[in-house]
PDB file of C-alpha atoms in Angstrom:
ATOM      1  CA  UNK A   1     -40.959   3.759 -54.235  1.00 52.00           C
ATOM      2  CA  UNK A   2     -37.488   3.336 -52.794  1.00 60.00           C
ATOM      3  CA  UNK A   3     -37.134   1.754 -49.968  1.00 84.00           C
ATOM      4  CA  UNK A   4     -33.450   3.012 -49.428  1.00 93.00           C
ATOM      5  CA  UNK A   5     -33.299   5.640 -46.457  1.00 96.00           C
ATOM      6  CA  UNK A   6     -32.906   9.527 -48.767  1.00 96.00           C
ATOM      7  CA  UNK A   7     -29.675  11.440 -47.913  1.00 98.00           C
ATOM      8  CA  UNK A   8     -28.454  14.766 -48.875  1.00 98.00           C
ATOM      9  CA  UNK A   9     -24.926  15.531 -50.222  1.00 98.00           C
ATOM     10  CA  UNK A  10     -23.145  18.861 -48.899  1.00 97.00           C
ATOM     11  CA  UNK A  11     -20.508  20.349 -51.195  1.00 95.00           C
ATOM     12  CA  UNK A  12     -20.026  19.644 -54.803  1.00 92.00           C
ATOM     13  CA  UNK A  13     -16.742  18.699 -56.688  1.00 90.00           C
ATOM     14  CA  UNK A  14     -14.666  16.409 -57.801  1.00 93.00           C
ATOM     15  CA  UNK A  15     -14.640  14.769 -54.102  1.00 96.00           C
ATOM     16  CA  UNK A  16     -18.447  14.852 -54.157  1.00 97.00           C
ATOM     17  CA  UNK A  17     -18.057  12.925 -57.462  1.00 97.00           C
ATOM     18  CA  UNK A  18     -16.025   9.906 -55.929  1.00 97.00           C
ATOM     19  CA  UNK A  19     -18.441   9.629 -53.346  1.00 98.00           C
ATOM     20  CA  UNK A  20     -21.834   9.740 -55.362  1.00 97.00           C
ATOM     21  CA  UNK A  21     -20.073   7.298 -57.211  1.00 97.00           C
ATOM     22  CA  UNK A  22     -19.625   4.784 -53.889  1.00 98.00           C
ATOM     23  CA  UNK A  23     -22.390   5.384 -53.262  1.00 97.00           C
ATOM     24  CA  UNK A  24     -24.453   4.627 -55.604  1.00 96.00           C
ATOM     25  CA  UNK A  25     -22.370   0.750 -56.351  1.00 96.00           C
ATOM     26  CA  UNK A  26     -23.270   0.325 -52.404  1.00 96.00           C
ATOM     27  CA  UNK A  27     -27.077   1.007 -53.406  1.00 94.00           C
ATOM     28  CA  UNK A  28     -27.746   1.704 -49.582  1.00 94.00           C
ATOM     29  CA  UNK A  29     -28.879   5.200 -49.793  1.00 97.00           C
ATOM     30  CA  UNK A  30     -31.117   7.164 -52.249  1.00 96.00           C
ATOM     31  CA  UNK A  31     -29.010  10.704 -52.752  1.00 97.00           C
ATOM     32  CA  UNK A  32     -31.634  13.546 -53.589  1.00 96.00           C
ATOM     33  CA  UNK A  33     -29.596  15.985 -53.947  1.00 96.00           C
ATOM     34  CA  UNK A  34     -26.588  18.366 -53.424  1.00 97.00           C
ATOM     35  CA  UNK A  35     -26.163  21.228 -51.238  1.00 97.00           C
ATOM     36  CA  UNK A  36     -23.699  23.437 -52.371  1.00 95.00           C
ATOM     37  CA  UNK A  37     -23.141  27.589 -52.747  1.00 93.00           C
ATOM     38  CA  UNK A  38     -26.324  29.120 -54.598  1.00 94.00           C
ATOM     39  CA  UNK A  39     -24.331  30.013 -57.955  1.00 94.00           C
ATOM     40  CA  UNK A  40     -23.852  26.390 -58.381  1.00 94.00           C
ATOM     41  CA  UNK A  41     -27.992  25.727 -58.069  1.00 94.00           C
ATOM     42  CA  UNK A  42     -29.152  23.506 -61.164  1.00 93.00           C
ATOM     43  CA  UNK A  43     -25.642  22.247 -62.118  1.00 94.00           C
ATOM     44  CA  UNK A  44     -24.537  18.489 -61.853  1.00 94.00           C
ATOM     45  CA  UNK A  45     -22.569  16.252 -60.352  1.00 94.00           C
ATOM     46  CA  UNK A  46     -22.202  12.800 -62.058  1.00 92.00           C
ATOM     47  CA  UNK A  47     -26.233  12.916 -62.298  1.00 93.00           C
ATOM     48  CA  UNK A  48     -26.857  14.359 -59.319  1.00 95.00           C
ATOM     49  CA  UNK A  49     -28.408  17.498 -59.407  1.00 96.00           C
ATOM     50  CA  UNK A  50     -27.427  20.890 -57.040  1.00 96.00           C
ATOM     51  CA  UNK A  51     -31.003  21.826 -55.544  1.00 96.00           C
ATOM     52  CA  UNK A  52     -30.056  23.129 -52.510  1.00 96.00           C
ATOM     53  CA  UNK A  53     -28.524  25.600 -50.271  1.00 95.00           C
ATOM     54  CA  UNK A  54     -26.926  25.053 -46.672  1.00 93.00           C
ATOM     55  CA  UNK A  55     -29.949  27.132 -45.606  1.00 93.00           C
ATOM     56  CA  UNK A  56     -32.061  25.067 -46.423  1.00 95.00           C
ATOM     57  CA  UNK A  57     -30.714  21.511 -44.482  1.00 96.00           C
ATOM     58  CA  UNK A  58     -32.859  22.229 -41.476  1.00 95.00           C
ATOM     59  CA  UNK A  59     -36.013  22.155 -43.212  1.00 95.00           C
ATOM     60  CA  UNK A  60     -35.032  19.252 -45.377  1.00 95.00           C
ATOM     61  CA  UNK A  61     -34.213  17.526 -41.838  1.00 96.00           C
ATOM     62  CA  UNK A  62     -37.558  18.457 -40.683  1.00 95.00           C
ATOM     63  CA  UNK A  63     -39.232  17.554 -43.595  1.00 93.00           C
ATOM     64  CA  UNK A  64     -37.950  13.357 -43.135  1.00 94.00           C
ATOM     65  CA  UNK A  65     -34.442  13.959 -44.441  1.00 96.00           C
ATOM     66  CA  UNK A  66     -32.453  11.610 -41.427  1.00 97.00           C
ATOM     67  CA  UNK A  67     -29.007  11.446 -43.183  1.00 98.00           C
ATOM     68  CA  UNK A  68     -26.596  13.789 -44.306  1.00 98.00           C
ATOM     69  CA  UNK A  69     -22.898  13.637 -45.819  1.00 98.00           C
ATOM     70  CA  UNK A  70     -20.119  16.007 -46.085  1.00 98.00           C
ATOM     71  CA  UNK A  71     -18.747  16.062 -49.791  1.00 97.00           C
ATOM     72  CA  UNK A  72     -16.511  18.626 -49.564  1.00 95.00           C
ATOM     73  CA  UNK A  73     -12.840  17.932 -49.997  1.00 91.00           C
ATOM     74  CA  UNK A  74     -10.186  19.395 -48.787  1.00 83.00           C
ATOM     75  CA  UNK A  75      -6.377  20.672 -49.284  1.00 79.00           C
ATOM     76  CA  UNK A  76      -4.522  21.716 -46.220  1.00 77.00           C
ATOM     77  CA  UNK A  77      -6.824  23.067 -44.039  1.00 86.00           C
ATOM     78  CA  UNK A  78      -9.700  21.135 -43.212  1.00 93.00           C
ATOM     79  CA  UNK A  79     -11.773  24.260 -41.710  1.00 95.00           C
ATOM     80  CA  UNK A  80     -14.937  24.108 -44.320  1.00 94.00           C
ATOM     81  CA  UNK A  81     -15.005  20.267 -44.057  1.00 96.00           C
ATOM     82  CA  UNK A  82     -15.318  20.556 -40.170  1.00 97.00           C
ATOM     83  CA  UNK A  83     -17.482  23.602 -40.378  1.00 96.00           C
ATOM     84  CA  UNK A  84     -20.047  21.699 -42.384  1.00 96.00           C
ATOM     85  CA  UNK A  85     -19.937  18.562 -40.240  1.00 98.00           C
ATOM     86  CA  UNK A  86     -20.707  20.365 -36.828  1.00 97.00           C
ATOM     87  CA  UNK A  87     -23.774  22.214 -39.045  1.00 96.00           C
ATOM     88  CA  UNK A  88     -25.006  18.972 -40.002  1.00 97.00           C
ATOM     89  CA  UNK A  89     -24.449  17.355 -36.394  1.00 97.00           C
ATOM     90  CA  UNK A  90     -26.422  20.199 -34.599  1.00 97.00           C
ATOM     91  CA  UNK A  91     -28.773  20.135 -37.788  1.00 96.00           C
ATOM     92  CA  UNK A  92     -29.697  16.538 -36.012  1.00 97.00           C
ATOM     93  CA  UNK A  93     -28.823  14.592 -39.223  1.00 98.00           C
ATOM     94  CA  UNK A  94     -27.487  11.054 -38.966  1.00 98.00           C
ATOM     95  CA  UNK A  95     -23.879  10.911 -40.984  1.00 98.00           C
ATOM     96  CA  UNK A  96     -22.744   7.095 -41.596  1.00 98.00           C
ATOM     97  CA  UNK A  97     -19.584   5.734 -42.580  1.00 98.00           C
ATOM     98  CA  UNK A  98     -19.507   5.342 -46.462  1.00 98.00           C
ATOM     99  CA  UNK A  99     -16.715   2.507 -47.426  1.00 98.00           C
ATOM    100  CA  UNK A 100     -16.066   1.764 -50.984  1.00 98.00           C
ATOM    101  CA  UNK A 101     -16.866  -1.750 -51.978  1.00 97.00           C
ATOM    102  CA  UNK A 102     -13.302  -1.514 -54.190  1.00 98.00           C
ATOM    103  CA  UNK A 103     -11.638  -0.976 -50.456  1.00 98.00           C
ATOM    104  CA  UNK A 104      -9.910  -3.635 -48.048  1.00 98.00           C
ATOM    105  CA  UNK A 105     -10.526  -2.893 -44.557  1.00 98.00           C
ATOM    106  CA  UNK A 106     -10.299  -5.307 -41.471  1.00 98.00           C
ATOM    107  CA  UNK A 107     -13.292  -6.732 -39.694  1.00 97.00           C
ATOM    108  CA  UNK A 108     -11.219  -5.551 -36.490  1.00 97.00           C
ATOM    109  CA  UNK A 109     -10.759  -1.983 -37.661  1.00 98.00           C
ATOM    110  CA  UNK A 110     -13.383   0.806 -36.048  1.00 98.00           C
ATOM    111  CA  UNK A 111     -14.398   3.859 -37.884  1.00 98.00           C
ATOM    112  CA  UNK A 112     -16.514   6.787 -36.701  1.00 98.00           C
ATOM    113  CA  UNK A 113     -19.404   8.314 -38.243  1.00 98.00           C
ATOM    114  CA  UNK A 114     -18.502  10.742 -41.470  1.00 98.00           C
ATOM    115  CA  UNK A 115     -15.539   8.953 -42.809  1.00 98.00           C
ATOM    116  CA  UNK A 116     -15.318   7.625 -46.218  1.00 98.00           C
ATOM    117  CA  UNK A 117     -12.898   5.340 -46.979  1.00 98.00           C
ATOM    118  CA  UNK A 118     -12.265   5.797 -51.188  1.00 98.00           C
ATOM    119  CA  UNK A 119     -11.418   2.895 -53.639  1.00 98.00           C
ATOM    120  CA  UNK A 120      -8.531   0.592 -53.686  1.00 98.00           C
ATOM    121  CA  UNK A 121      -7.676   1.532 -49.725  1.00 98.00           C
ATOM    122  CA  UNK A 122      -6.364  -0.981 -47.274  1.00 98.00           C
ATOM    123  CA  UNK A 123      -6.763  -0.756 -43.632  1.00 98.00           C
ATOM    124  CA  UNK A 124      -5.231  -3.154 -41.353  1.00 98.00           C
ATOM    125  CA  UNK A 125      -5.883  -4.792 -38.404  1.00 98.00           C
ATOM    126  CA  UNK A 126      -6.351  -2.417 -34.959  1.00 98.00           C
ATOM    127  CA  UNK A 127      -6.669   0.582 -36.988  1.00 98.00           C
ATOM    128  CA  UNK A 128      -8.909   3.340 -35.430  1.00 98.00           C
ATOM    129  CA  UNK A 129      -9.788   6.046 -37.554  1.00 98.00           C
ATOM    130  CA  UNK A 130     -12.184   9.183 -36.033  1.00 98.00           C
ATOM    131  CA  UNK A 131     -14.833  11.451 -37.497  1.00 98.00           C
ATOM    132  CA  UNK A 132     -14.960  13.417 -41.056  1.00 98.00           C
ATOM    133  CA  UNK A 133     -12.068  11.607 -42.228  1.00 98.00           C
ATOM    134  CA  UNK A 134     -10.860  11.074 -46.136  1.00 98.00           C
ATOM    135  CA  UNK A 135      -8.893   7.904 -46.381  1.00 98.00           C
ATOM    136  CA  UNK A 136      -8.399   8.481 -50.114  1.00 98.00           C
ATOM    137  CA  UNK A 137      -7.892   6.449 -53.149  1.00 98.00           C
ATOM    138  CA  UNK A 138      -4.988   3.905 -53.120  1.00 98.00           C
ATOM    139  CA  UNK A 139      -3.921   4.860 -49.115  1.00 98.00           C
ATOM    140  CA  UNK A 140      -2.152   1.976 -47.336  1.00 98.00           C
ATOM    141  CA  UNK A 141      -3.074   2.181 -43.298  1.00 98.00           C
ATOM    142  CA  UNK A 142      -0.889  -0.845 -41.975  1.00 98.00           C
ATOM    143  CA  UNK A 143      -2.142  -2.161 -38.251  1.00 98.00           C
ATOM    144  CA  UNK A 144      -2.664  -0.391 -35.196  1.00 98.00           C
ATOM    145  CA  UNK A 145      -2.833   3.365 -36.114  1.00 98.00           C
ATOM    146  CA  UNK A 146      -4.246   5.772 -34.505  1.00 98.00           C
ATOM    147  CA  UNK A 147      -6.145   8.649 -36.760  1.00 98.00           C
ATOM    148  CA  UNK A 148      -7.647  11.510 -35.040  1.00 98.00           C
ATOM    149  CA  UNK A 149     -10.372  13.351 -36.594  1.00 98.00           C
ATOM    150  CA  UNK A 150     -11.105  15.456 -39.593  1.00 98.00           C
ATOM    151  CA  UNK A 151      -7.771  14.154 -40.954  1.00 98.00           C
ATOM    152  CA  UNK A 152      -7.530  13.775 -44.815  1.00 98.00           C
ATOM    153  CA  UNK A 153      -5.184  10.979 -45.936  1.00 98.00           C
ATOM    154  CA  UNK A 154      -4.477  11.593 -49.720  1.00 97.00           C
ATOM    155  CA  UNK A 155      -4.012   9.041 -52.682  1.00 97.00           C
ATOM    156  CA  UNK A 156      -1.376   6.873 -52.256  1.00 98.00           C
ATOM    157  CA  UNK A 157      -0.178   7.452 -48.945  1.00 98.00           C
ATOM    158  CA  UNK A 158       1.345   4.947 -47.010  1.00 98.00           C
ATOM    159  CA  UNK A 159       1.427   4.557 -42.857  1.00 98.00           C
ATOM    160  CA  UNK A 160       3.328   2.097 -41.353  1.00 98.00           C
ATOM    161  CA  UNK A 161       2.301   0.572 -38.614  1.00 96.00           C
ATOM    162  CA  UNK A 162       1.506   2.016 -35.324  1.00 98.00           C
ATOM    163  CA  UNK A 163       1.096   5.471 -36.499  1.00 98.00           C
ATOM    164  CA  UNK A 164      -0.403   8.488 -34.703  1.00 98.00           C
ATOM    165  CA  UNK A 165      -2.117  11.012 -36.234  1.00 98.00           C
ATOM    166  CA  UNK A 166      -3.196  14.215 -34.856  1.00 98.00           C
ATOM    167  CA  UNK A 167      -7.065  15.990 -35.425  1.00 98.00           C
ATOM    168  CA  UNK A 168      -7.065  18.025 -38.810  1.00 97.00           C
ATOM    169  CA  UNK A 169      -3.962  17.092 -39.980  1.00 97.00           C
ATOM    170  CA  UNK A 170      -3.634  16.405 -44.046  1.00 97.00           C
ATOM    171  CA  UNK A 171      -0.901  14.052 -45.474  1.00 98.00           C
ATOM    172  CA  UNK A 172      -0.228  15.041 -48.946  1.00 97.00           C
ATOM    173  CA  UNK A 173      -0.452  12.552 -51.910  1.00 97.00           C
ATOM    174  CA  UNK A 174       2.236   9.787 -52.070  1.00 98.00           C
ATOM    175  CA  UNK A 175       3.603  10.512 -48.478  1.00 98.00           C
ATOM    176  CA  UNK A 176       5.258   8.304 -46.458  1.00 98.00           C
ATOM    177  CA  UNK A 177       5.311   7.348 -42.677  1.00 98.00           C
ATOM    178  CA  UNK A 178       7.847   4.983 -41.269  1.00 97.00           C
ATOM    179  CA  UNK A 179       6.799   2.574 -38.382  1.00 97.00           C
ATOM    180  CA  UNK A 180       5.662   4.239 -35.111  1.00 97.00           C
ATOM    181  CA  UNK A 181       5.934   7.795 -35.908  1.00 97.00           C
ATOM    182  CA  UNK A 182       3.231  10.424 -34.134  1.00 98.00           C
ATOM    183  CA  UNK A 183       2.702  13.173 -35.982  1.00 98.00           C
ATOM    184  CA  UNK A 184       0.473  16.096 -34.202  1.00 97.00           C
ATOM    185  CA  UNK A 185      -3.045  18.230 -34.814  1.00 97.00           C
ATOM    186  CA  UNK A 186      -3.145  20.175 -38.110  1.00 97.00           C
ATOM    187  CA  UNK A 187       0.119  19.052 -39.601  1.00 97.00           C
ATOM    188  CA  UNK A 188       0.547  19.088 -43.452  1.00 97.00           C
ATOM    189  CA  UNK A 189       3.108  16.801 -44.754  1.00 97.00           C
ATOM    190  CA  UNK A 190       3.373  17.746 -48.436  1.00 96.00           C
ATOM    191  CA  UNK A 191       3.238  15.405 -51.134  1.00 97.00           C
ATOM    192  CA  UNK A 192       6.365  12.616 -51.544  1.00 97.00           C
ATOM    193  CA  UNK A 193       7.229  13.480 -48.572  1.00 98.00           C
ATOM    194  CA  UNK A 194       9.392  10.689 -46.069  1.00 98.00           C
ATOM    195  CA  UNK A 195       8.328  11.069 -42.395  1.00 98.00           C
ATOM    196  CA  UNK A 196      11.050   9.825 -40.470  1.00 97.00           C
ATOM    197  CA  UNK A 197      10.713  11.981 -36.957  1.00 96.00           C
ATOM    198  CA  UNK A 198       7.660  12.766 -34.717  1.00 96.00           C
ATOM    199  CA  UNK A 199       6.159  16.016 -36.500  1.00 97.00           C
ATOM    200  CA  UNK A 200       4.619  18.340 -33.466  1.00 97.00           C
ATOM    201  CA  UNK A 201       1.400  20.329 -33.375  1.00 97.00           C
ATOM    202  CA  UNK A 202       1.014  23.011 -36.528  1.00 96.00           C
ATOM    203  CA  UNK A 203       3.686  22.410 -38.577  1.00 96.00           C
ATOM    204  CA  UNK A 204       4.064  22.476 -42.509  1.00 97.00           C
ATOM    205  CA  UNK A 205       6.990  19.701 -43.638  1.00 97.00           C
ATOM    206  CA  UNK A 206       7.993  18.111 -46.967  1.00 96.00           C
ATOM    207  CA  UNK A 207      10.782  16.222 -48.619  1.00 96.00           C
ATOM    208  CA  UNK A 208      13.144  13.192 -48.015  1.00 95.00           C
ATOM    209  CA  UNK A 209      13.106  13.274 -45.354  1.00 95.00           C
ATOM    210  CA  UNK A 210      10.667  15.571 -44.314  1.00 91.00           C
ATOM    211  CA  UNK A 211      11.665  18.774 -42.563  1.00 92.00           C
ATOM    212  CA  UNK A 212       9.732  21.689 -41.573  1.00 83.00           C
TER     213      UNK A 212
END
């Protein structure tokens, strides 16, 4: 019998894949299953096996289930990933902080719960990063930046130091951000994109450098 606490996946995918497969080099956490839509019931992820619905997490919790994760990814809008974290949250599930053992993060650097932090990442020093984030493959966070929550950092992205990030905000794959730039709540900076200026609230930009 395992003595590894269980926990449920919710939301399968190719996101859900990276993260079974963290999970399972970390060997901290026995994964029984998948929660996903019902015409997915029965399929696979990477060995893991869809066996439930989102209907059913509140009598998995009751029947011993403590921890829960979201697996969901997301592109732009990070609606479904937050929707799914608040469920699990009022649910009464437990939602750690999964770090890949392939990632470089500082002893100093403070994460909140629902975060995963993907292969090959490095976070600096001073670095706080908030709740249902997706620091993704290959991001470079350099010291002291500021990341609200449900933010999605995609592969490859760089932050220079002392960066401010609003809540909900995705920064598209390759992106850069110069030295002390804020950028607001549920901004998308689109892929290759050079952010030079502060970036406010709700705003779509992209390019070199990147303008709305």
């Amino acid at each position: 019998m395992s003595l590894k606490p269980d926990i449920v996946l919710v939301g399968g995918g190719g996101h859900c894949k990276v993260v079974i497969s963290i999970i399972k080099k970390l060997d901290t956490f026995n994964i029984t299953g998948i929660s996903d839509l019902e015409e997915n019931l029965g399929k696979e992820v990477l060995g893991i096996e869809t066996r439930y619905t989102d209907d059913e997490l509140e009598d998995l919790h009751d029947k011993g289930i403590k921890y829960a994760f979201v697996t969901l990814g997301s592109v732009g809008t990070p609606d479904n990933r937050i929707r799914l974290f608040e469920m699990l949250k009022q649910t009464g599930f437990e939602i750690p902080v999964i770090i890949s053992k392939d990632a470089i993060v500082d002893e100093t650097v403070e994460i909140d719960e629902g975060t995963v932090i993907m292969p090959g990442a490095i976070i600096n020093p001073g670095t706080k990063i908030g709740k249902n984030c997706i620091i993704n493959t290959g991001a470079i966070i350099d010291h002291d930046c500021m990341i609200g929550d449900h933010v999605h950092i995609a592969p490859g992205v760089t932050l220079s130091g002392s960066v401010k990030i609003g809540t909900g905000s995705h920064i598209g794959t390759g992106a850069s951000v110069i030295h002390g730039i804020e950028i607001g709540s549920r901004v998308i900076v689109g892929a290759g994109s050079v952010v030079v200026n502060t970036i406010q609230d709700n705003k779509k930009v992209m390019g070199v450098p990147a303008r709305g």
